[in-house]
PDB file of C-alpha atoms in Angstrom:
ATOM      1  CA  MET L 223       0.054   0.195  -0.410  1.00 38.00           C
ATOM      2  CA  LYS L 224       1.624   3.733  -0.985  1.00 34.00           C
ATOM      3  CA  SER L 225       2.133   5.483   1.625  1.00 31.00           C
ATOM      4  CA  GLU L 226      -0.289   8.277   0.883  1.00 29.00           C
ATOM      5  CA  LEU L 227      -3.386   6.707   1.692  1.00 29.00           C
ATOM      6  CA  LEU L 228      -5.665  10.050   1.634  1.00 29.00           C
ATOM      7  CA  LEU L 229      -5.482   9.506  -2.178  1.00 28.00           C
ATOM      8  CA  GLY L 230      -6.522  13.238  -4.547  1.00 30.00           C
ATOM      9  CA  ARG L 231      -5.255  15.269  -1.317  1.00 34.00           C
ATOM     10  CA  PRO L 232      -1.686  16.461  -1.859  1.00 32.00           C
ATOM     11  CA  GLN L 233      -1.832  17.998   1.307  1.00 34.00           C
ATOM     12  CA  ALA L 234      -3.585  14.883   3.027  1.00 37.00           C
ATOM     13  CA  MET L 235      -1.808  12.627   5.301  1.00 46.00           C
ATOM     14  CA  SER L 236      -1.547   9.332   5.760  1.00 45.00           C
ATOM     15  CA  LEU L 237      -1.238   6.909   8.524  1.00 48.00           C
ATOM     16  CA  THR L 238       2.542   6.131   8.066  1.00 48.00           C
ATOM     17  CA  ARG L 239       2.911  10.371   8.248  1.00 52.00           C
ATOM     18  CA  LEU L 240       0.913  11.043  11.052  1.00 55.00           C
ATOM     19  CA  PHE L 241       2.835   7.701  13.747  1.00 52.00           C
ATOM     20  CA  GLY L 242       6.233   9.535  11.631  1.00 53.00           C
ATOM     21  CA  GLY L 243       6.703   5.425  10.205  1.00 52.00           C
ATOM     22  CA  THR L 244       5.667   1.415  10.598  1.00 46.00           C
ATOM     23  CA  GLY L 245       8.691   1.668  12.986  1.00 49.00           C
ATOM     24  CA  ASN L 246       6.740   4.458  16.119  1.00 49.00           C
ATOM     25  CA  LEU L 247       4.277   0.925  15.679  1.00 48.00           C
ATOM     26  CA  GLY L 248       6.154  -1.098  16.715  1.00 46.00           C
ATOM     27  CA  GLY L 249       5.836  -3.087  13.938  1.00 42.00           C
ATOM     28  CA  ALA L 250       2.048  -4.289  15.136  1.00 44.00           C
ATOM     29  CA  ALA L 251       0.919  -2.007  12.081  1.00 43.00           C
ATOM     30  CA  ALA L 252      -0.841  -4.961  10.874  1.00 39.00           C
ATOM     31  CA  GLY L 253      -2.182  -6.103  13.816  1.00 41.00           C
ATOM     32  CA  LEU L 254      -4.407  -2.284  13.326  1.00 45.00           C
ATOM     33  CA  THR L 255      -6.562  -4.409  11.309  1.00 37.00           C
ATOM     34  CA  GLY L 256     -10.152  -4.519  13.001  1.00 36.00           C
ATOM     35  CA  VAL L 257      -8.706  -3.209  16.372  1.00 37.00           C
ATOM     36  CA  LEU L 258      -9.792  -0.190  15.473  1.00 39.00           C
ATOM     37  CA  ALA L 259     -13.169   0.802  14.770  1.00 36.00           C
ATOM     38  CA  GLY L 260     -15.306   2.102  10.989  1.00 35.00           C
ATOM     39  CA  ALA L 261     -12.635   1.607   8.378  1.00 34.00           C
ATOM     40  CA  VAL L 262     -14.742   3.044   5.381  1.00 30.00           C
ATOM     41  CA  MET L 263     -14.366   4.562   2.581  1.00 27.00           C
ATOM     42  CA  LEU L 264     -15.447   8.285   2.078  1.00 31.00           C
ATOM     43  CA  GLY L 265     -14.537   8.795  -2.014  1.00 27.00           C
ATOM     44  CA  ALA L 266     -11.441   9.115  -3.073  1.00 26.00           C
ATOM     45  CA  ARG L 267     -10.735   8.390   1.030  1.00 36.00           C
ATOM     46  CA  GLN L 268      -9.783   5.764   2.546  1.00 33.00           C
ATOM     47  CA  ARG L 269      -8.958   5.209   6.185  1.00 36.00           C
ATOM     48  CA  VAL L 270      -7.108   2.370   8.174  1.00 32.00           C
ATOM     49  CA  SER L 271      -8.456   0.928  11.135  1.00 35.00           C
ATOM     50  CA  GLY L 272     -10.825   3.412  11.352  1.00 37.00           C
ATOM     51  CA  VAL L 273      -7.848   6.098  11.401  1.00 39.00           C
ATOM     52  CA  GLU L 274      -8.433   8.253   9.146  1.00 40.00           C
ATOM     53  CA  SER L 275      -5.709  11.864   8.352  1.00 42.00           C
ATOM     54  CA  VAL L 276      -7.126  14.675   6.825  1.00 40.00           C
ATOM     55  CA  GLU L 277      -4.991  18.561   6.318  1.00 39.00           C
ATOM     56  CA  GLY L 278      -5.965  21.228   5.411  1.00 35.00           C
ATOM     57  CA  SER L 279      -4.064  24.114   3.617  1.00 32.00           C
ATOM     58  CA  GLY L 280      -5.773  26.896   4.207  1.00 34.00           C
ATOM     59  CA  ALA L 281      -4.906  28.504   7.350  1.00 34.00           C
ATOM     60  CA  GLY L 282      -8.629  30.389   9.448  1.00 37.00           C
ATOM     61  CA  ASP L 283     -11.786  30.055   8.358  1.00 38.00           C
ATOM     62  CA  ALA L 284     -10.852  28.644   5.052  1.00 33.00           C
ATOM     63  CA  GLY L 285      -8.946  26.385   5.415  1.00 35.00           C
ATOM     64  CA  ARG L 286     -11.961  25.131   8.801  1.00 38.00           C
ATOM     65  CA  GLU L 287     -14.621  24.797   5.842  1.00 35.00           C
ATOM     66  CA  ARG L 288     -12.607  22.943   3.832  1.00 33.00           C
ATOM     67  CA  SER L 289     -11.971  20.502   5.530  1.00 39.00           C
ATOM     68  CA  ALA L 290     -14.992  20.294   7.064  1.00 38.00           C
ATOM     69  CA  THR L 291     -17.197  19.444   3.717  1.00 36.00           C
ATOM     70  CA  GLY L 292     -14.365  17.613   3.026  1.00 43.00           C
ATOM     71  CA  GLY L 293     -14.486  15.126   6.478  1.00 53.00           C
ATOM     72  CA  ARG L 294     -18.029  13.522   4.754  1.00 56.00           C
ATOM     73  CA  GLY L 295     -19.754  12.952   7.327  1.00 63.00           C
ATOM     74  CA  ALA L 296     -17.494  14.584  10.741  1.00 64.00           C
ATOM     75  CA  GLU L 297     -19.743  17.624  12.614  1.00 62.00           C
ATOM     76  CA  LEU L 298     -18.107  19.567  14.808  1.00 59.00           C
ATOM     77  CA  GLU L 299     -21.570  20.981  15.838  1.00 61.00           C
ATOM     78  CA  GLY L 300     -22.857  20.324  19.680  1.00 75.00           C
ATOM     79  CA  PRO L 301     -22.818  20.624  22.937  1.00 85.00           C
ATOM     80  CA  LEU L 302     -19.510  22.147  24.550  1.00 90.00           C
ATOM     81  CA  ILE L 303     -18.764  18.990  27.275  1.00 90.00           C
ATOM     82  CA  LYS L 304     -15.346  21.198  28.846  1.00 90.00           C
ATOM     83  CA  GLN L 305     -12.915  23.298  28.073  1.00 90.00           C
ATOM     84  CA  GLY L 306      -9.812  22.834  29.758  1.00 86.00           C
ATOM     85  CA  ALA L 307      -6.235  24.192  29.161  1.00 85.00           C
ATOM     86  CA  GLU L 308      -5.431  22.818  26.315  1.00 89.00           C
ATOM     87  CA  ALA L 309      -8.233  21.770  24.279  1.00 93.00           C
ATOM     88  CA  LYS L 310     -12.932  21.655  24.049  1.00 94.00           C
ATOM     89  CA  ILE L 311     -14.907  18.186  24.091  1.00 95.00           C
ATOM     90  CA  TYR L 312     -17.714  18.375  21.651  1.00 94.00           C
ATOM     91  CA  LYS L 313     -20.574  16.255  21.652  1.00 92.00           C
ATOM     92  CA  GLY L 314     -20.099  15.667  18.334  1.00 87.00           C
ATOM     93  CA  PHE L 315     -21.627  13.327  15.386  1.00 85.00           C
ATOM     94  CA  TYR L 316     -19.196  11.319  12.565  1.00 88.00           C
ATOM     95  CA  LEU L 317     -21.020   8.833  10.000  1.00 88.00           C
ATOM     96  CA  GLY L 318     -24.661   9.011  11.745  1.00 85.00           C
ATOM     97  CA  LYS L 319     -23.140   7.964  15.008  1.00 87.00           C
ATOM     98  CA  SER L 320     -22.776   9.824  18.892  1.00 88.00           C
ATOM     99  CA  THR L 321     -18.719  10.926  18.791  1.00 94.00           C
ATOM    100  CA  LEU L 322     -16.459  13.266  21.346  1.00 95.00           C
ATOM    101  CA  VAL L 323     -14.451  15.472  19.100  1.00 95.00           C
ATOM    102  CA  LYS L 324     -11.720  17.398  20.521  1.00 96.00           C
ATOM    103  CA  GLU L 325     -10.754  20.479  19.736  1.00 95.00           C
ATOM    104  CA  ARG L 326      -7.110  21.902  20.449  1.00 95.00           C
ATOM    105  CA  PHE L 327      -8.105  25.580  20.018  1.00 93.00           C
ATOM    106  CA  LYS L 328      -5.535  28.486  18.904  1.00 93.00           C
ATOM    107  CA  LYS L 329      -3.636  30.209  21.375  1.00 91.00           C
ATOM    108  CA  SER L 330      -3.173  33.911  20.676  1.00 90.00           C
ATOM    109  CA  TYR L 331      -0.265  34.707  23.563  1.00 91.00           C
ATOM    110  CA  ARG L 332       1.809  32.392  20.338  1.00 92.00           C
ATOM    111  CA  HIS L 333       3.635  33.191  18.482  1.00 94.00           C
ATOM    112  CA  VAL L 334       1.294  31.548  14.964  1.00 93.00           C
ATOM    113  CA  GLU L 335       3.859  28.946  13.765  1.00 94.00           C
ATOM    114  CA  LEU L 336       4.416  27.803  16.885  1.00 95.00           C
ATOM    115  CA  ASP L 337       1.041  27.509  18.236  1.00 94.00           C
ATOM    116  CA  GLU L 338       1.281  25.484  13.896  1.00 94.00           C
ATOM    117  CA  HIS L 339       4.367  22.564  14.936  1.00 95.00           C
ATOM    118  CA  LEU L 340       2.987  22.570  18.351  1.00 94.00           C
ATOM    119  CA  THR L 341      -0.560  21.233  18.345  1.00 95.00           C
ATOM    120  CA  LYS L 342       0.197  18.731  15.124  1.00 95.00           C
ATOM    121  CA  GLU L 343       3.032  17.514  17.096  1.00 96.00           C
ATOM    122  CA  ARG L 344       0.674  16.851  20.029  1.00 96.00           C
ATOM    123  CA  ILE L 345      -2.145  15.633  18.399  1.00 97.00           C
ATOM    124  CA  ARG L 346       0.233  13.784  16.551  1.00 96.00           C
ATOM    125  CA  ALA L 347       1.921  11.970  20.550  1.00 96.00           C
ATOM    126  CA  GLU L 348      -1.607  11.578  21.032  1.00 97.00           C
ATOM    127  CA  THR L 349      -3.470   9.644  18.817  1.00 97.00           C
ATOM    128  CA  ARG L 350      -0.289   7.846  18.497  1.00 97.00           C
ATOM    129  CA  SER L 351      -0.323   6.161  22.493  1.00 97.00           C
ATOM    130  CA  ILE L 352      -4.527   5.635  21.535  1.00 97.00           C
ATOM    131  CA  MET L 353      -3.565   3.263  18.668  1.00 96.00           C
ATOM    132  CA  LYS L 354      -0.556   1.861  20.701  1.00 97.00           C
ATOM    133  CA  CYS L 355      -3.119   1.294  23.370  1.00 98.00           C
ATOM    134  CA  LYS L 356      -4.926  -0.790  20.845  1.00 96.00           C
ATOM    135  CA  VAL L 357      -2.390  -2.618  20.156  1.00 96.00           C
ATOM    136  CA  ALA L 358      -1.327  -3.670  22.925  1.00 96.00           C
ATOM    137  CA  GLY L 359      -5.278  -4.853  24.095  1.00 96.00           C
ATOM    138  CA  ILE L 360      -5.695  -2.561  26.026  1.00 97.00           C
ATOM    139  CA  SER L 361      -9.460   0.235  26.213  1.00 97.00           C
ATOM    140  CA  THR L 362      -9.176   3.498  24.882  1.00 97.00           C
ATOM    141  CA  PRO L 363     -12.630   5.468  22.658  1.00 96.00           C
ATOM    142  CA  ALA L 364     -11.928   3.819  19.177  1.00 95.00           C
ATOM    143  CA  LEU L 365     -10.890   6.856  16.687  1.00 95.00           C
ATOM    144  CA  TYR L 366     -13.116   7.397  13.322  1.00 95.00           C
ATOM    145  CA  LEU L 367     -10.925  10.674  12.587  1.00 94.00           C
ATOM    146  CA  VAL L 368      -8.128  12.772  13.137  1.00 95.00           C
ATOM    147  CA  ASP L 369      -8.300  16.443  11.495  1.00 93.00           C
ATOM    148  CA  MET L 370      -5.679  18.641  11.314  1.00 94.00           C
ATOM    149  CA  GLY L 371      -6.846  21.376   9.321  1.00 92.00           C
ATOM    150  CA  ARG L 372      -9.552  21.645  11.874  1.00 93.00           C
ATOM    151  CA  ARG L 373      -7.328  20.592  15.365  1.00 95.00           C
ATOM    152  CA  CYS L 374      -9.942  18.449  16.364  1.00 95.00           C
ATOM    153  CA  ILE L 375      -9.653  14.298  16.627  1.00 96.00           C
ATOM    154  CA  TYR L 376     -13.217  12.793  16.236  1.00 95.00           C
ATOM    155  CA  MET L 377     -13.177   9.154  18.505  1.00 96.00           C
ATOM    156  CA  GLU L 378     -15.717   7.071  19.760  1.00 95.00           C
ATOM    157  CA  TYR L 379     -17.914   7.638  22.400  1.00 95.00           C
ATOM    158  CA  ILE L 380     -18.444   5.784  24.899  1.00 93.00           C
ATOM    159  CA  GLU L 381     -21.657   5.361  26.454  1.00 90.00           C
ATOM    160  CA  ASN L 382     -23.057   4.074  29.854  1.00 90.00           C
ATOM    161  CA  SER L 383     -20.255   5.287  31.644  1.00 94.00           C
ATOM    162  CA  ILE L 384     -19.375   6.597  34.686  1.00 96.00           C
ATOM    163  CA  THR L 385     -15.711   8.465  35.669  1.00 97.00           C
ATOM    164  CA  VAL L 386     -13.989   6.142  38.185  1.00 97.00           C
ATOM    165  CA  LYS L 387     -13.496   9.031  40.240  1.00 96.00           C
ATOM    166  CA  ASP L 388     -17.425   9.397  40.958  1.00 96.00           C
ATOM    167  CA  TYR L 389     -18.263   5.314  40.859  1.00 94.00           C
ATOM    168  CA  ILE L 390     -15.373   5.534  43.843  1.00 94.00           C
ATOM    169  CA  ALA L 391     -17.249   8.655  45.394  1.00 92.00           C
ATOM    170  CA  SER L 392     -20.311   6.341  45.051  1.00 90.00           C
ATOM    171  CA  LEU L 393     -18.879   3.713  46.754  1.00 88.00           C
ATOM    172  CA  THR L 394     -18.242   5.614  50.054  1.00 78.00           C
ATOM    173  CA  ASP L 395     -21.147   7.845  50.000  1.00 74.00           C
ATOM    174  CA  GLU L 396     -23.462   4.965  49.937  1.00 67.00           C
ATOM    175  CA  ASN L 397     -24.534   2.613  53.102  1.00 64.00           C
ATOM    176  CA  SER L 398     -22.852   0.002  51.861  1.00 63.00           C
ATOM    177  CA  GLU L 399     -21.467  -3.284  53.499  1.00 74.00           C
ATOM    178  CA  GLU L 400     -17.737  -1.804  54.200  1.00 76.00           C
ATOM    179  CA  THR L 401     -16.843  -5.540  52.798  1.00 77.00           C
ATOM    180  CA  SER L 402     -19.012  -5.453  49.874  1.00 83.00           C
ATOM    181  CA  MET L 403     -17.018  -1.571  49.512  1.00 87.00           C
ATOM    182  CA  LYS L 404     -13.993  -3.141  49.725  1.00 88.00           C
ATOM    183  CA  LYS L 405     -14.328  -5.998  47.272  1.00 90.00           C
ATOM    184  CA  LYS L 406     -15.523  -3.281  44.919  1.00 90.00           C
ATOM    185  CA  LEU L 407     -12.409  -1.314  45.661  1.00 93.00           C
ATOM    186  CA  GLU L 408     -10.464  -4.136  44.644  1.00 94.00           C
ATOM    187  CA  HIS L 409     -11.848  -4.927  41.040  1.00 94.00           C
ATOM    188  CA  ILE L 410     -11.145  -0.824  40.590  1.00 95.00           C
ATOM    189  CA  ALA L 411      -7.564  -1.593  41.453  1.00 97.00           C
ATOM    190  CA  GLN L 412      -6.912  -4.654  40.052  1.00 97.00           C
ATOM    191  CA  GLU L 413      -7.860  -3.901  36.866  1.00 97.00           C
ATOM    192  CA  ILE L 414      -6.046   0.055  37.417  1.00 98.00           C
ATOM    193  CA  GLY L 415      -2.752  -1.558  38.246  1.00 98.00           C
ATOM    194  CA  LYS L 416      -3.039  -4.386  35.994  1.00 98.00           C
ATOM    195  CA  THR L 417      -3.450  -1.661  33.234  1.00 98.00           C
ATOM    196  CA  LEU L 418      -1.050   0.787  33.988  1.00 98.00           C
ATOM    197  CA  GLY L 419       1.626  -2.248  34.192  1.00 98.00           C
ATOM    198  CA  LYS L 420       0.684  -2.878  30.534  1.00 98.00           C
ATOM    199  CA  MET L 421       0.909   0.497  29.245  1.00 98.00           C
ATOM    200  CA  HIS L 422       4.586   1.116  30.933  1.00 98.00           C
ATOM    201  CA  ALA L 423       5.376  -1.719  30.068  1.00 97.00           C
ATOM    202  CA  ASN L 424       4.227  -0.260  26.345  1.00 97.00           C
ATOM    203  CA  ASN L 425       6.769   2.374  26.799  1.00 98.00           C
ATOM    204  CA  ILE L 426       3.602   4.634  26.966  1.00 98.00           C
ATOM    205  CA  ILE L 427       3.594   7.556  29.262  1.00 98.00           C
ATOM    206  CA  HIS L 428       0.022   8.718  30.088  1.00 98.00           C
ATOM    207  CA  GLY L 429       1.913  11.800  31.683  1.00 96.00           C
ATOM    208  CA  ASP L 430      -2.257  12.841  33.232  1.00 96.00           C
ATOM    209  CA  LEU L 431      -3.200  10.418  35.524  1.00 98.00           C
ATOM    210  CA  THR L 432      -6.615  10.830  37.339  1.00 97.00           C
ATOM    211  CA  THR L 433      -9.345   9.313  38.574  1.00 97.00           C
ATOM    212  CA  SER L 434     -10.736  10.989  36.431  1.00 96.00           C
ATOM    213  CA  ASN L 435      -9.935  10.472  32.917  1.00 97.00           C
ATOM    214  CA  MET L 436     -10.102   7.024  33.400  1.00 98.00           C
ATOM    215  CA  LEU L 437     -14.038   5.132  32.375  1.00 97.00           C
ATOM    216  CA  LEU L 438     -15.846   2.593  34.347  1.00 97.00           C
ATOM    217  CA  VAL L 439     -18.070   0.898  31.101  1.00 95.00           C
ATOM    218  CA  ASP L 440     -20.793  -1.430  31.794  1.00 90.00           C
ATOM    219  CA  LYS L 441     -21.167  -4.535  30.476  1.00 84.00           C
ATOM    220  CA  GLY L 442     -23.520  -7.083  32.273  1.00 80.00           C
ATOM    221  CA  ASP L 443     -21.987  -8.078  35.474  1.00 80.00           C
ATOM    222  CA  VAL L 444     -18.990  -6.725  34.186  1.00 84.00           C
ATOM    223  CA  LYS L 445     -17.163  -3.255  34.413  1.00 88.00           C
ATOM    224  CA  VAL L 446     -14.227  -2.901  31.809  1.00 94.00           C
ATOM    225  CA  LEU L 447     -12.202   0.003  32.468  1.00 97.00           C
ATOM    226  CA  VAL L 448     -11.144   2.636  29.856  1.00 98.00           C
ATOM    227  CA  MET L 449      -8.095   4.647  29.497  1.00 98.00           C
ATOM    228  CA  ILE L 450      -9.182   9.052  28.255  1.00 97.00           C
ATOM    229  CA  ASP L 451      -7.557  11.890  27.445  1.00 96.00           C
ATOM    230  CA  PHE L 452      -3.424  11.255  26.432  1.00 97.00           C
ATOM    231  CA  GLY L 453      -3.494  15.267  25.606  1.00 94.00           C
ATOM    232  CA  LEU L 454       0.408  15.104  27.800  1.00 95.00           C
ATOM    233  CA  SER L 455       0.791  11.121  26.667  1.00 97.00           C
ATOM    234  CA  HIS L 456       4.508  10.603  24.963  1.00 96.00           C
ATOM    235  CA  GLY L 457       6.295   7.393  24.132  1.00 96.00           C
ATOM    236  CA  ASP L 458       9.163   6.663  26.601  1.00 95.00           C
ATOM    237  CA  ALA L 459      10.913   3.797  27.926  1.00 96.00           C
ATOM    238  CA  SER L 460      12.295   5.692  31.011  1.00 97.00           C
ATOM    239  CA  THR L 461      11.042   4.189  34.213  1.00 97.00           C
ATOM    240  CA  MET L 462      11.941   7.308  35.538  1.00 97.00           C
ATOM    241  CA  ASN L 463       9.058   9.098  34.084  1.00 97.00           C
ATOM    242  CA  LYS L 464       7.445   6.093  34.302  1.00 98.00           C
ATOM    243  CA  GLY L 465       7.164   6.455  38.149  1.00 97.00           C
ATOM    244  CA  VAL L 466       6.542   9.592  38.018  1.00 97.00           C
ATOM    245  CA  ASP L 467       3.603   8.526  36.149  1.00 98.00           C
ATOM    246  CA  LEU L 468       2.715   6.992  39.559  1.00 98.00           C
ATOM    247  CA  TYR L 469       2.820   9.876  41.562  1.00 97.00           C
ATOM    248  CA  VAL L 470       0.905  11.658  40.313  1.00 97.00           C
ATOM    249  CA  LEU L 471      -1.836   9.806  40.101  1.00 98.00           C
ATOM    250  CA  GLU L 472      -0.888   9.061  43.947  1.00 97.00           C
ATOM    251  CA  ARG L 473      -1.294  12.826  44.151  1.00 96.00           C
ATOM    252  CA  ALA L 474      -4.292  12.294  42.410  1.00 96.00           C
ATOM    253  CA  ILE L 475      -5.678   9.859  44.954  1.00 96.00           C
ATOM    254  CA  LEU L 476      -4.699  11.411  47.765  1.00 95.00           C
ATOM    255  CA  SER L 477      -6.290  14.590  47.191  1.00 95.00           C
ATOM    256  CA  THR L 478      -9.271  13.329  45.929  1.00 94.00           C
ATOM    257  CA  HIS L 479     -10.025   9.715  47.576  1.00 94.00           C
ATOM    258  CA  ALA L 480      -8.277  10.459  51.144  1.00 90.00           C
ATOM    259  CA  ASN L 481     -11.094   7.993  52.287  1.00 89.00           C
ATOM    260  CA  VAL L 482      -9.615   5.249  50.418  1.00 91.00           C
ATOM    261  CA  GLU L 483      -6.056   4.737  51.402  1.00 88.00           C
ATOM    262  CA  SER L 484      -5.617   1.573  50.369  1.00 92.00           C
ATOM    263  CA  LEU L 485      -6.295   1.613  46.723  1.00 96.00           C
ATOM    264  CA  PHE L 486      -3.002   2.860  45.537  1.00 97.00           C
ATOM    265  CA  PRO L 487      -1.043   0.652  47.251  1.00 97.00           C
ATOM    266  CA  ALA L 488      -3.501  -2.317  46.245  1.00 97.00           C
ATOM    267  CA  ILE L 489      -3.156  -0.660  42.038  1.00 98.00           C
ATOM    268  CA  ILE L 490       0.805  -1.363  42.691  1.00 98.00           C
ATOM    269  CA  LYS L 491      -0.068  -5.160  44.251  1.00 97.00           C
ATOM    270  CA  PHE L 492      -1.664  -5.297  40.501  1.00 97.00           C
ATOM    271  CA  TYR L 493       1.012  -3.160  38.790  1.00 98.00           C
ATOM    272  CA  ILE L 494       3.845  -5.019  40.011  1.00 97.00           C
ATOM    273  CA  LYS L 495       1.747  -8.085  38.748  1.00 96.00           C
ATOM    274  CA  THR L 496       1.669  -7.091  34.772  1.00 96.00           C
ATOM    275  CA  ASN L 497       4.994  -4.745  34.574  1.00 96.00           C
ATOM    276  CA  LYS L 498       8.597  -7.076  34.548  1.00 95.00           C
ATOM    277  CA  ASP L 499      10.039  -3.922  35.163  1.00 95.00           C
ATOM    278  CA  ALA L 500       7.950  -3.305  38.049  1.00 97.00           C
ATOM    279  CA  GLU L 501      11.458  -3.096  40.519  1.00 97.00           C
ATOM    280  CA  GLU L 502      13.012  -1.094  38.743  1.00 97.00           C
ATOM    281  CA  VAL L 503       9.882   1.788  38.657  1.00 98.00           C
ATOM    282  CA  MET L 504       9.315   1.016  42.154  1.00 98.00           C
ATOM    283  CA  LYS L 505      12.524   2.512  43.065  1.00 97.00           C
ATOM    284  CA  LYS L 506      11.949   5.471  40.289  1.00 97.00           C
ATOM    285  CA  LEU L 507       8.661   6.419  42.544  1.00 97.00           C
ATOM    286  CA  GLU L 508      10.127   5.951  45.969  1.00 96.00           C
ATOM    287  CA  GLU L 509      13.292   8.120  44.561  1.00 96.00           C
ATOM    288  CA  VAL L 510      10.596  11.444  42.908  1.00 96.00           C
ATOM    289  CA  ARG L 511       7.886  10.943  46.528  1.00 95.00           C
ATOM    290  CA  ALA L 512      11.612  11.775  48.457  1.00 93.00           C
ATOM    291  CA  ARG L 513      12.125  14.686  45.640  1.00 90.00           C
ATOM    292  CA  GLY L 514       7.779  16.242  47.117  1.00 80.00           C
ATOM    293  CA  ARG L 515       8.418  15.620  50.687  1.00 70.00           C
ATOM    294  CA  LYS L 516      12.001  17.645  50.360  1.00 57.00           C
ATOM    295  CA  ARG L 517      10.064  20.473  48.433  1.00 59.00           C
ATOM    296  CA  THR L 518       7.479  20.224  51.064  1.00 55.00           C
ATOM    297  CA  MET L 519       9.463  20.612  54.116  1.00 50.00           C
ATOM    298  CA  VAL L 520      11.808  24.049  52.432  1.00 51.00           C
ATOM    299  CA  GLY L 521       8.343  25.012  50.467  1.00 48.00           C
TER     300      GLY L 521
END
């Protein structure tokens, strides 16, 4: 297959170009078929493994308008769900499906070319991490469309889900038996620990591990963990960065779920079972903790 997957558009970005070559997919590019949802043909556009990338050649409204009409089925119109420092999250539609649209808006305080460069690099890093997770068997939203012209990622809207943060809050608020609550928390810890161990074993650094960036999806009698918001993610084999990743989660849990002290140690227990480099990562986690305590004492 030619590297230029989207025909008839000189600046259109192929899957290979988006991820900087098939080598960055860890040799698993062939395994992506069927892993991501909805491979379809849109006229002369060819989408592979549920991902299409479109880059408008112009900037501003004209580029966005051309990209929007060229997307054929991608609609940004919809309610704003959330806005962070880097992006806005909308609920939109893609080929008639309810879709989550993440738009990285322009930063007026940055130089235009620098802003364009940083935005493209972060979109590439985010989509690359999501695809690596898919290949590794880690649940994430399916990618539908990567639209560089509009600075948007169209992805699966996860139905029947609740954030781990809200789920834990509901467990601690309700008058359930302590034994029942511990059992449910143990299941959550197991899912999180195994998932993070698998991510780090595949050199995927999330960068923003909090219980707000994890969803629990009802699958009958089982709740499946789905990782979301890879906006700060990147690929890295460094055990130090993996330790920092875990430290961020530990601090988030201590500040958000102070009444569930056993949660993080339980996560680590299952993390160690999943990641063969866990011993070295634990050493780095201790180093990062020591730095944090020193900063707290010094002020």
